[in-house]
XYZ file of C-alpha atoms in Angstrom:
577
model
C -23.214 -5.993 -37.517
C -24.103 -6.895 -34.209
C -25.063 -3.780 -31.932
C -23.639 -3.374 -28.563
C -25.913 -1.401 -25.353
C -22.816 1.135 -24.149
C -23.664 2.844 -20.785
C -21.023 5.188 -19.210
C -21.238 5.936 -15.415
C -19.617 8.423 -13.513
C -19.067 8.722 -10.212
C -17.782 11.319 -7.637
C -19.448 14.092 -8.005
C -19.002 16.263 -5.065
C -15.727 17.629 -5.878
C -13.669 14.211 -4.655
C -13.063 10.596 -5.582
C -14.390 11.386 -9.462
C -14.517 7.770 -11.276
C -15.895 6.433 -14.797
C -17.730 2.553 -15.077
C -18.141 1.252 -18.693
C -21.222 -1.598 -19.257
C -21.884 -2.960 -22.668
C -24.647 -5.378 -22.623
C -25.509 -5.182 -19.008
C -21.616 -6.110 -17.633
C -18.964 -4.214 -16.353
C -16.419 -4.082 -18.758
C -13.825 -1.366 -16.700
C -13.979 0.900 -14.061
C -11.005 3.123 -13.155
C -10.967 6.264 -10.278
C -9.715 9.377 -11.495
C -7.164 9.682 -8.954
C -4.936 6.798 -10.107
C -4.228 8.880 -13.291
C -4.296 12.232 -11.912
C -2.202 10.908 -8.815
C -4.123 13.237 -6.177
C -5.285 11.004 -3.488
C -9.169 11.481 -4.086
C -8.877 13.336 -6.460
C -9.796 16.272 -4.007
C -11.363 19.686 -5.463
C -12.782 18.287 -9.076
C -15.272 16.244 -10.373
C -13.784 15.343 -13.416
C -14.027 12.101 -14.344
C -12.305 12.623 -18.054
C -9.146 10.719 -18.408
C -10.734 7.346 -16.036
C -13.447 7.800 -18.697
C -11.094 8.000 -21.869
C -9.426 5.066 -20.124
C -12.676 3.230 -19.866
C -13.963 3.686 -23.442
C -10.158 2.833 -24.581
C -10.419 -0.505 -23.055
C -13.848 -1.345 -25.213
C -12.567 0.356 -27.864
C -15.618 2.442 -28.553
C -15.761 6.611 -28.454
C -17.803 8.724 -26.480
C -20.119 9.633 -29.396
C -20.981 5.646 -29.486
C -22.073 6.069 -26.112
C -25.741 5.522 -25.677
C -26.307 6.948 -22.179
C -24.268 8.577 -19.484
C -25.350 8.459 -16.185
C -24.104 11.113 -13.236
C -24.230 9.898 -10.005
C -26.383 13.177 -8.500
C -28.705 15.866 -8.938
C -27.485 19.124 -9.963
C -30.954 20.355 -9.868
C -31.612 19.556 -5.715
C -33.468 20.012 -4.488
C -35.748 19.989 -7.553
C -35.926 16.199 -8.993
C -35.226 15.872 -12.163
C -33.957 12.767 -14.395
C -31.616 14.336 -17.018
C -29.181 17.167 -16.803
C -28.311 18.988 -19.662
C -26.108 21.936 -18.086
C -23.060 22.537 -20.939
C -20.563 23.735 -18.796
C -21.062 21.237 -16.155
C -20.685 18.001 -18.867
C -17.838 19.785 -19.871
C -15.925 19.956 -16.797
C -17.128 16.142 -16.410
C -15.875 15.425 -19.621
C -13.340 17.493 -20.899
C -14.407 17.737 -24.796
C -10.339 18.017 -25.561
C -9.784 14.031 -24.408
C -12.931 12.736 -26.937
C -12.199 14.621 -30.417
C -14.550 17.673 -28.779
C -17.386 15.653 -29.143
C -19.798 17.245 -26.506
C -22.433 15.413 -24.704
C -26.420 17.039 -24.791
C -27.238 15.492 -21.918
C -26.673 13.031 -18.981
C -28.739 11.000 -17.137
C -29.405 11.685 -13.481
C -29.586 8.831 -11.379
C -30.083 10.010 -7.363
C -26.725 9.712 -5.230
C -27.998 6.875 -2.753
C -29.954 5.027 -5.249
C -26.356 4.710 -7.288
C -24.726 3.063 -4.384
C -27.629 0.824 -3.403
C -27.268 0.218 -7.029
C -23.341 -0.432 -6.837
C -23.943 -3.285 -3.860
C -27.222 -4.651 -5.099
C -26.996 -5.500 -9.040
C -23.407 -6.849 -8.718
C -24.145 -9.206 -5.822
C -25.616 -11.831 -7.787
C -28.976 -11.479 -4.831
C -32.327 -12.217 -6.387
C -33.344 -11.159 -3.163
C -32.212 -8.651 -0.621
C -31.860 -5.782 2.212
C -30.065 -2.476 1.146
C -28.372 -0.540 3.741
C -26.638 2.913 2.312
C -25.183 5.362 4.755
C -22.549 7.667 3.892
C -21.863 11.597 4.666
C -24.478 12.625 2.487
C -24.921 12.798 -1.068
C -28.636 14.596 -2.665
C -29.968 15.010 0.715
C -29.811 11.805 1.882
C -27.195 10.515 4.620
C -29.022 7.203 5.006
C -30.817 5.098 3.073
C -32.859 1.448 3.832
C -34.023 -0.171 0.113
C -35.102 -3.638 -1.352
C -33.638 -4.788 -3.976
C -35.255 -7.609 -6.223
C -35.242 -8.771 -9.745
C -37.543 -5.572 -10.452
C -35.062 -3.608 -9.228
C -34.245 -1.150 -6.188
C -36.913 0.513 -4.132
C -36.500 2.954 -1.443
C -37.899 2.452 1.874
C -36.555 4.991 4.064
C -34.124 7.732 3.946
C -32.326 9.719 6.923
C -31.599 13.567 6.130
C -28.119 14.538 5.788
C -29.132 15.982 9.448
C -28.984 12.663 10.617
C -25.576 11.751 8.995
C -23.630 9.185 10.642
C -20.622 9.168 8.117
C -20.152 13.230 9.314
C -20.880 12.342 13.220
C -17.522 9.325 12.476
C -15.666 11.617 10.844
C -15.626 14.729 12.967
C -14.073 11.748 15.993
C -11.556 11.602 13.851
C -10.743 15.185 12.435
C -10.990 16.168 16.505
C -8.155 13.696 17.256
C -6.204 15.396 14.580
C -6.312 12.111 12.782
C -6.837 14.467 9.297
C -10.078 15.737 7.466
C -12.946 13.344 6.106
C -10.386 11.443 3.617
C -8.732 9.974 6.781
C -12.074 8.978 9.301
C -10.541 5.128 8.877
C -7.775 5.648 11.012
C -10.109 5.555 13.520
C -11.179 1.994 13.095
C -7.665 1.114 13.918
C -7.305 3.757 16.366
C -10.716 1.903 18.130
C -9.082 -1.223 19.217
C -7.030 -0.096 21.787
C -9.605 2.135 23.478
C -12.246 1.433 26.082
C -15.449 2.285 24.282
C -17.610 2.512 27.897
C -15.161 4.891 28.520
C -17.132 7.941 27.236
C -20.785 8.350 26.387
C -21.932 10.016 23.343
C -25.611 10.374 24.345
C -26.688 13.034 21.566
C -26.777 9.972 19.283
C -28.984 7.062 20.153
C -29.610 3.570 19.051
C -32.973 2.749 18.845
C -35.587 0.255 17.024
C -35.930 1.343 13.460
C -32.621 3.359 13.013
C -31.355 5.883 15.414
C -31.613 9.745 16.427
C -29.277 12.113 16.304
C -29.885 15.509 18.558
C -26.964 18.375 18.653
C -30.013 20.739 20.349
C -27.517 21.478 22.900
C -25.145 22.200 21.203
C -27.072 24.810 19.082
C -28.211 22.239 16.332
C -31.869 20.933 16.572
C -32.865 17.665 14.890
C -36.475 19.748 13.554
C -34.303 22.963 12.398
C -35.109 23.806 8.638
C -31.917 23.643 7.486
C -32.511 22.919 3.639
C -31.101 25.740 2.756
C -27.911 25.702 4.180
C -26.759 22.636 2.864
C -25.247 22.943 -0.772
C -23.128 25.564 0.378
C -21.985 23.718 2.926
C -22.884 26.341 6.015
C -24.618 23.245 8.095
C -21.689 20.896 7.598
C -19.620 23.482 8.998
C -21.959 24.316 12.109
C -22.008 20.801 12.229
C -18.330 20.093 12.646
C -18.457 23.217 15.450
C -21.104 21.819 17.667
C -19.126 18.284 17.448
C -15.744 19.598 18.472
C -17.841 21.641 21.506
C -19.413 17.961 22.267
C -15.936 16.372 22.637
C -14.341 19.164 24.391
C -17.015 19.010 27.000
C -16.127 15.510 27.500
C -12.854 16.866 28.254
C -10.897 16.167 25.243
C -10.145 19.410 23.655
C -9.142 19.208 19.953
C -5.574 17.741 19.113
C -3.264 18.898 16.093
C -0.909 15.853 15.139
C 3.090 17.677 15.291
C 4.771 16.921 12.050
C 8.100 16.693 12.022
C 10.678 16.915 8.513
C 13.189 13.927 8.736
C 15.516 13.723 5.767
C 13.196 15.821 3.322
C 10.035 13.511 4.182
C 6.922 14.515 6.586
C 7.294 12.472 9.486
C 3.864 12.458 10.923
C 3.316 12.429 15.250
C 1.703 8.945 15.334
C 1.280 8.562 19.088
C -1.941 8.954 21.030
C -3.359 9.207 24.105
C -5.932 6.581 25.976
C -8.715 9.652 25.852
C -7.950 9.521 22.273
C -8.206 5.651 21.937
C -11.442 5.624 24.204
C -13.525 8.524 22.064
C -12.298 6.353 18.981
C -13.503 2.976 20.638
C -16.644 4.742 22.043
C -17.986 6.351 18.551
C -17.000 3.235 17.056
C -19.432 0.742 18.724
C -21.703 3.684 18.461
C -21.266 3.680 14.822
C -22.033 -0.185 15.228
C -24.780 -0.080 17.463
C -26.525 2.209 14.599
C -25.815 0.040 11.661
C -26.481 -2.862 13.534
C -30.759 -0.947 14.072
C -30.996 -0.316 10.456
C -30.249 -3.383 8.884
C -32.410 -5.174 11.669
C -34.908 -2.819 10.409
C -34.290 -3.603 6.677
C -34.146 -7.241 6.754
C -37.497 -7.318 8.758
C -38.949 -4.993 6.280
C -37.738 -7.223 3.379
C -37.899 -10.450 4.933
C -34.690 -10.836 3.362
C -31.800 -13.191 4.206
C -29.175 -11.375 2.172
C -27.710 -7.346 3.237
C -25.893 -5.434 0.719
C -23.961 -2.542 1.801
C -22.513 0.889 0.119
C -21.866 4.313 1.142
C -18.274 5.533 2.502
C -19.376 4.019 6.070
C -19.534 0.590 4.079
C -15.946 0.885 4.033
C -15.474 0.590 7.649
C -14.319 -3.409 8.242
C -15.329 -3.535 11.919
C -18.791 -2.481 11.545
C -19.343 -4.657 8.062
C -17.775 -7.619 10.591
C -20.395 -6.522 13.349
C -23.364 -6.706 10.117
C -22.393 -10.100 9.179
C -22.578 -11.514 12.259
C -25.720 -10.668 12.845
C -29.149 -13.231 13.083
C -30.575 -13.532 10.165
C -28.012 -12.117 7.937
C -26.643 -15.775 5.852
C -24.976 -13.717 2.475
C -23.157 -10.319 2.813
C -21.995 -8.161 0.008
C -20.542 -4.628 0.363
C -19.205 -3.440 -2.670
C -15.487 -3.184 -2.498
C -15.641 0.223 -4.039
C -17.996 1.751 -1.150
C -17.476 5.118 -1.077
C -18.415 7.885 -3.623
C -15.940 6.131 -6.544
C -17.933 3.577 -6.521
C -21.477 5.653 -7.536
C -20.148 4.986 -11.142
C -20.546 1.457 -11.060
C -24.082 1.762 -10.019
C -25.006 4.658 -12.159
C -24.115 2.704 -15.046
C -25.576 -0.447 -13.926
C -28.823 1.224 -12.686
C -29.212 2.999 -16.462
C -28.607 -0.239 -18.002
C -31.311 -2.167 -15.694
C -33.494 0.764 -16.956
C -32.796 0.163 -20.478
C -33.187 -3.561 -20.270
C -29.795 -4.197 -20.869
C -28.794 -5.917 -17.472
C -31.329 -8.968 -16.291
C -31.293 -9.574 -12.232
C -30.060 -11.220 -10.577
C -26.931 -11.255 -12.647
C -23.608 -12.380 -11.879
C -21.635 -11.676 -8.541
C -18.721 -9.623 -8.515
C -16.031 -11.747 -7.784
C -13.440 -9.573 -8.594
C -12.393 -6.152 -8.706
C -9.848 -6.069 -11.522
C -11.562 -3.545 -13.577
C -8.486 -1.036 -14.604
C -5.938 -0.700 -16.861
C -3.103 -3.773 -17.268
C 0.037 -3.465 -19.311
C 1.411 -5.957 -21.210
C 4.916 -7.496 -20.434
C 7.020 -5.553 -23.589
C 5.754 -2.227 -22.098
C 7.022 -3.270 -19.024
C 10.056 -4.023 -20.168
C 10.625 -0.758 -22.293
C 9.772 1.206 -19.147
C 12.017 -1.061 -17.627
C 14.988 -0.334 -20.019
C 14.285 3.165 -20.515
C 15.423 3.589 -16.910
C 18.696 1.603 -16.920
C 17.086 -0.523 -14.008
C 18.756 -4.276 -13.762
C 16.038 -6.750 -13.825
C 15.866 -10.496 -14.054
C 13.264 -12.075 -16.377
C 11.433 -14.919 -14.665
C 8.992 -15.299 -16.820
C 6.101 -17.787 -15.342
C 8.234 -18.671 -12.614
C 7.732 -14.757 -10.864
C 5.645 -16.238 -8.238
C 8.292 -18.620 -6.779
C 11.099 -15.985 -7.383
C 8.863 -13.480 -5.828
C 7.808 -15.708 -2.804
C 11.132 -16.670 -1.825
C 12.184 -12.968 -1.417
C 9.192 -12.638 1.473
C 10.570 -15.830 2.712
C 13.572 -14.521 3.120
C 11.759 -11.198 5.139
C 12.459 -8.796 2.598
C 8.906 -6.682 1.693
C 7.912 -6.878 -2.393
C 6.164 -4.376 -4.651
C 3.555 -6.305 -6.517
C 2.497 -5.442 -10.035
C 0.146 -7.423 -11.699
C -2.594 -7.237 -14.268
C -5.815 -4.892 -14.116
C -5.673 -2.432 -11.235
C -8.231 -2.780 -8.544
C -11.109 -0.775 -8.055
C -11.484 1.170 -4.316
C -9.112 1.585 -1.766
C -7.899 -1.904 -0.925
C -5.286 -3.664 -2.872
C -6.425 -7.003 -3.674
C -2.851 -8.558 -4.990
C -3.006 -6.686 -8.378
C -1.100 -3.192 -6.887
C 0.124 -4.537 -3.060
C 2.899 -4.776 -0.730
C 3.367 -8.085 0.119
C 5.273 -9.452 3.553
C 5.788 -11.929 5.850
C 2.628 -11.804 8.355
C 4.907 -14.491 10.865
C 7.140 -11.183 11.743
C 5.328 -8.696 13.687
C 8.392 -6.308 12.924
C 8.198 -6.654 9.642
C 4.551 -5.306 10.178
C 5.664 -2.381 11.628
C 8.350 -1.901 9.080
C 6.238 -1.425 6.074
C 3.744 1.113 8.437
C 6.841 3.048 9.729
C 9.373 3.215 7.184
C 7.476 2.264 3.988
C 3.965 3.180 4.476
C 4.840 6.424 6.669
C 1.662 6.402 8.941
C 0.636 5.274 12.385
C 1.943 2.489 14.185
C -1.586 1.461 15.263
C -3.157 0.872 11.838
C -3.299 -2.897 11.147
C -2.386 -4.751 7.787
C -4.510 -7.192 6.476
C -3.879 -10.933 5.153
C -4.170 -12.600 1.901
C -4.919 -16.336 1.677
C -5.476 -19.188 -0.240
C -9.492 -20.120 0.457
C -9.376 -23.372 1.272
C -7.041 -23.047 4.231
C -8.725 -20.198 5.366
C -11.273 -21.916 7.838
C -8.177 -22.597 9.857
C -7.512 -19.045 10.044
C -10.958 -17.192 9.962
C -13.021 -19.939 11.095
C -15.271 -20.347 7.970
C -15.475 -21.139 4.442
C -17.104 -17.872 2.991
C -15.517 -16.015 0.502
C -14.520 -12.627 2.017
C -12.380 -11.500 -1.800
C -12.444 -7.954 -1.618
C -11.040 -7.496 2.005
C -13.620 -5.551 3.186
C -15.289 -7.567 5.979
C -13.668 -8.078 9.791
C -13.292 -11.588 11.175
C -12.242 -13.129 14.848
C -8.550 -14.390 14.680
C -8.813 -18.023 14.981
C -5.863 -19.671 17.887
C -4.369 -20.919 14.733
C -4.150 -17.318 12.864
C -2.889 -15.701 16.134
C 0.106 -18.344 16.150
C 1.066 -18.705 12.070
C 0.117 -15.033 11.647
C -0.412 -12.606 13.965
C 1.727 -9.296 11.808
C -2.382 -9.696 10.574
C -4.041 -9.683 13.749
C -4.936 -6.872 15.096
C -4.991 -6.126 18.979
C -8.943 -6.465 19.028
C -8.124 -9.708 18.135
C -9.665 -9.347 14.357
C -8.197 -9.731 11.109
C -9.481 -8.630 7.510
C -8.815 -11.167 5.072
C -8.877 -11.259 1.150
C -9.592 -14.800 0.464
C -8.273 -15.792 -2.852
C -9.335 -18.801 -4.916
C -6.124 -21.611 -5.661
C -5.670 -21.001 -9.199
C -2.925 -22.105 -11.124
C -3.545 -19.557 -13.508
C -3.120 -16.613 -11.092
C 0.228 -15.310 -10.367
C -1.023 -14.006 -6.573
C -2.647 -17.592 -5.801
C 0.488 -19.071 -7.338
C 2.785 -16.829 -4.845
C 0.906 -17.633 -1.859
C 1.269 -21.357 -2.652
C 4.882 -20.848 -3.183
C 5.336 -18.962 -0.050
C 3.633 -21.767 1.733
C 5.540 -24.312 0.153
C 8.558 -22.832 1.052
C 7.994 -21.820 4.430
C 6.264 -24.928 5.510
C 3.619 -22.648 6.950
C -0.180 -21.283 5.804
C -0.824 -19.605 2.230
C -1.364 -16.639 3.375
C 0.719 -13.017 3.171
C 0.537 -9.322 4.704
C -1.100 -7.367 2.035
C -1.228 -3.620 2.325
C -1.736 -1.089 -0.819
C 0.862 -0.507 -3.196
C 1.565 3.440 -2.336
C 2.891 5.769 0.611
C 0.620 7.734 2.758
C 0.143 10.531 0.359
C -0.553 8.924 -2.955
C -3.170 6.859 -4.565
C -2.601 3.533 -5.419
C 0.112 2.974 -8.328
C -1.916 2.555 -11.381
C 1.226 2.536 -14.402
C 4.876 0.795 -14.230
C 6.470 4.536 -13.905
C 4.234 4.667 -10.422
C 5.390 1.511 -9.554
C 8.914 2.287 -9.707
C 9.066 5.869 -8.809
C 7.190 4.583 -5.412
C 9.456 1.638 -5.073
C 12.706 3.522 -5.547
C 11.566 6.272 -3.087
C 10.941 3.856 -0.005
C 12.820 1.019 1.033
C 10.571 -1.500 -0.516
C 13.654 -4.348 -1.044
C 11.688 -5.393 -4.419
C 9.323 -5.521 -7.166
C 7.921 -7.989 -9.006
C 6.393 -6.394 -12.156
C 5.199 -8.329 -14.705
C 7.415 -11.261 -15.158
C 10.299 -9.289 -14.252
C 11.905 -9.237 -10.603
C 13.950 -5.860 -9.861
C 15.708 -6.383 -6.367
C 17.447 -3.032 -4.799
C 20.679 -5.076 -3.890
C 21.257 -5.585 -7.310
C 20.861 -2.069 -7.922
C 23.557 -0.573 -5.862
């Protein structure tokens, strides 16, 4: 009997975007976010990670009590260290005993918050060799964090405070412009490229050689305050947030609240702006930049690295990880396409199995991030027939069927194998269109996507055309990573440009074994122009991503989506009526 090394890793533990990672042997066998089962965008006011981890253990088909270690993504205890936790109630509300036969836990492992995403970017990135650069809100403490990863492993070299939080400075922009709370601070990336960032100067935070400084001292925050104490119950973040919205009100831009309006029983939201409101956007964002750009400067030359790796919930911003790549010395970039605080489970679980000596570095790159559930093609087609829908059974021929609908400028549901992990669709749970029609761009963020105007899609494309469209040959798969809009992408597809002149492609191997590479071919072929498609997540403003056929079709039937290809099978609504 052959004995298998089973680590379980869960993420999100303040309260939002709970997750569960499963490694046997040192590999990543699934990964699912909590929120795609409980169907509460981020999961927002629990840190239960049960059902993604019953999900997780399902797809090895092992139990929890076969589990050899769990790792938690913080530190209960802070700010005391300590390297296990083995608080009853709290594993409890982590795991719900009820979903795992009752069997309870004794105790989890503790692995620190920022040393689980350096973890998440570095040990999947296939680097022998490399920078670290963590910054999110905060997680432990930290807001910031500057490591080395090697084939030892991850060690720290410097850490901001979560006084010096750049993630919190970003998202307060945002919340001020009425743009929503911290889930929402990347509208403002969009919101950025039609502002004038020299427009407005944020001088309490400064760029400077090793990092930057951040000092609210006038507006009744000092950067040497004690403030220790007023962190896990959250009384700093919320002085914080006051002596930002004073900060932009002096500036004269006094807080906005978006009007929502109620248009046929849907929220319609007020998705205009103003050019103060595009200028503070543009301004903190090359702020933001400017900031990320000192700290990895200051972690390659401490590393004398050649490769960055990226995490935290600022990694998810595209712009800045464009600004990051571009920059000298930098020749490999990988941020992990689950940045944010999902994504601590992936790196909890990998960092407990490097521990163990389960996982070898380097080992092999994430290449994809098809890590959750699939469903087979006969429970598609039950779900299918249990609700009377008319379908038409292509079989292997779905790609051409489904291409020729986009052709024809109609926008497609797409349904296809193991969900993503993080908040891009990657052509496994997308809504695919025709980036040649700028309307049809502003059709699925008006009428199907219900959100601003301003917020730009993102293209899909085959990899070996894409130097024509991105001007280069690396593999940017996960979508996370701006690029300059070649002449030739501003002409063939410019739905996918955005009006900084940047688009942020998923490049996607040709693969005749892969229904998305096969569709983009097919749309090419068809169209006589590039393999390449609009791409946008498979949900409406106020869900997660569809995870199961019923999401699929209760999201398809509730916008005007005009198909979905699910599995082999094609459902168009003009067949429906």
């Amino acid at each position: 009997m052959i004995l298998l090394a089973i680590v379980l890793g869960l993420g999100g533990p303040y309260h939002h975007d709970a997750s569960a990672c499963l490694v046997i042997d040192g590999q990543v066998i699934a990964f699912a976010e909590e929120e795609r089962f409980s169907r509460r965008k981020h999961h927002k006011d629990s840190r239960s990670c049960a059902v993604a981890a019953a999900y997780c253990l399902s797809e090895a088909g092992v139990t929890l009590a076969q589990v050899d270690e769990i790792a938690i993504a913080f530190n209960p205890a802070w700010p005391t260290p300590s390297d296990t936790c083995t608080d009853a109630d709290l594993i409890a509300e982590l795991l719900d005993p009820a979903l795992f036969g009752h069997h309870r836990p004794r105790q989890v492992t503790v692995v620190e918050h920022h040393l689980a995403h350096a973890a998440s970017a570095f040990h999947p990135s296939g680097f022998a060799d490399a920078a670290v650069l963590v910054v999110d809100g905060s997680g432990d403490g930290v807001s910031a964090t500057l490591a080395h990863g090697t084939t030892d492993g991850l060690k720290v070299l410097r850490q901001f405070p979560f006084s010096q939080s750049l993630g919190w400075f970003y998202e307060t922009v945002a919340e001020h412009l009425g743009l929503g709370d911290w889930t929402s601070a990347g509208k403002l990336m969009g919101l950025a490229g039609y502002g004038n960032p020299d427009r407005y100067r944020l001088d309490f935070l400064t760029p400077r050689a090793g990092g930057y400084h951040l000092d609210l001292s006038r507006y009744g925050i000092r950067p040497d305050e004690s403030v220790d104490d007023q962190y896990t119950d959250l009384r700093y973040y919320r002085r914080l947030k006051t002596a930002y919205a004073t900060a932009y009100t002096d500036l004269g831009i006094p807080p906005h609240r978006r009007a929502r309006a109620y248009t046929g029983g849907r929220i319609v939201p007020d998705t205009g702006f103003l050019p103060e409101h595009a200028d503070l956007a543009a301004s903190a964002q090359r702020l933001l930049e400017q900031c990320l750009t000192e700290l990895a400067r200051e972690a390659l030359a401490a590393t004398g690295a050649t490769r960055l790796c990226v995490a935290g919930g600022v990694g998810l911003n595209c712009s800045a990880n464009g600004r990051l790549a571009s920059l000298p010395g930098v020749e490999n970039l990988f941020v992990q396409p689950a940045a944010g605080d999902a994504g601590c489970a992936i790196g909890a679980a990998l960092e407990v199995a490097l521990r163990r000596g389960d996982l070898t570095l380097p080992g092999p790159a994430m290449t994809t991030a098809a890590l959750g559930p699939a469903f087979t093609a006969g429970a598609v087609r039950a779900f299918l027939d249990d609700y009377g829908l008319s379908y038409r059974d292509h079989g292997d021929d779905l790609p051409t069927a489904a291409a020729g609908q986009i052709a024809l400028g109609r926008t497609v549901g797409w349904f296809q194998g193991r969900m993503e992990a993080g908040p891009r669709a990657l052509g496994r749970r997308s809504i695919l269109a025709d980036p040649h029609r700028i309307p049809t761009r502003d059709h699925v963020n008006h009428r199907i996507k219900h959100r601003e105007p301003w917020r730009p899609l993102a293209p899909a494309l085959l990899d070996d055309t894409a130097p024509d469209l991105i001007g280069t040959s690396t593999p940017y798969p996960f979508m996370i990573v701006a690029r300059p809009a070649t002449e030739a992408a501003r002409t063939a597809i410019p739905a996918a440009v955005h009006t900084d002149g940047t688009l942020r492609p998923q490049t996607v191997p040709r693969d005749g074994t892969d229904p998305y590479a096969r569709l983009l071919a097919s749309f090419a072929e068809q169209t006589g122009r590039p393999p390449a498609l609009l791409n946008t997540s498979f949900n409406h403003e106020a869900e997660p991503i569809v995870c199961t056929p019923r999401d699929a079709v209760a999201t398809f039937a509730a916008s005007p989506l005009d198909a979905l290809a699910i599995g082999p099978f094609l459902v168009r609504k003009d067949r429906l009526r």
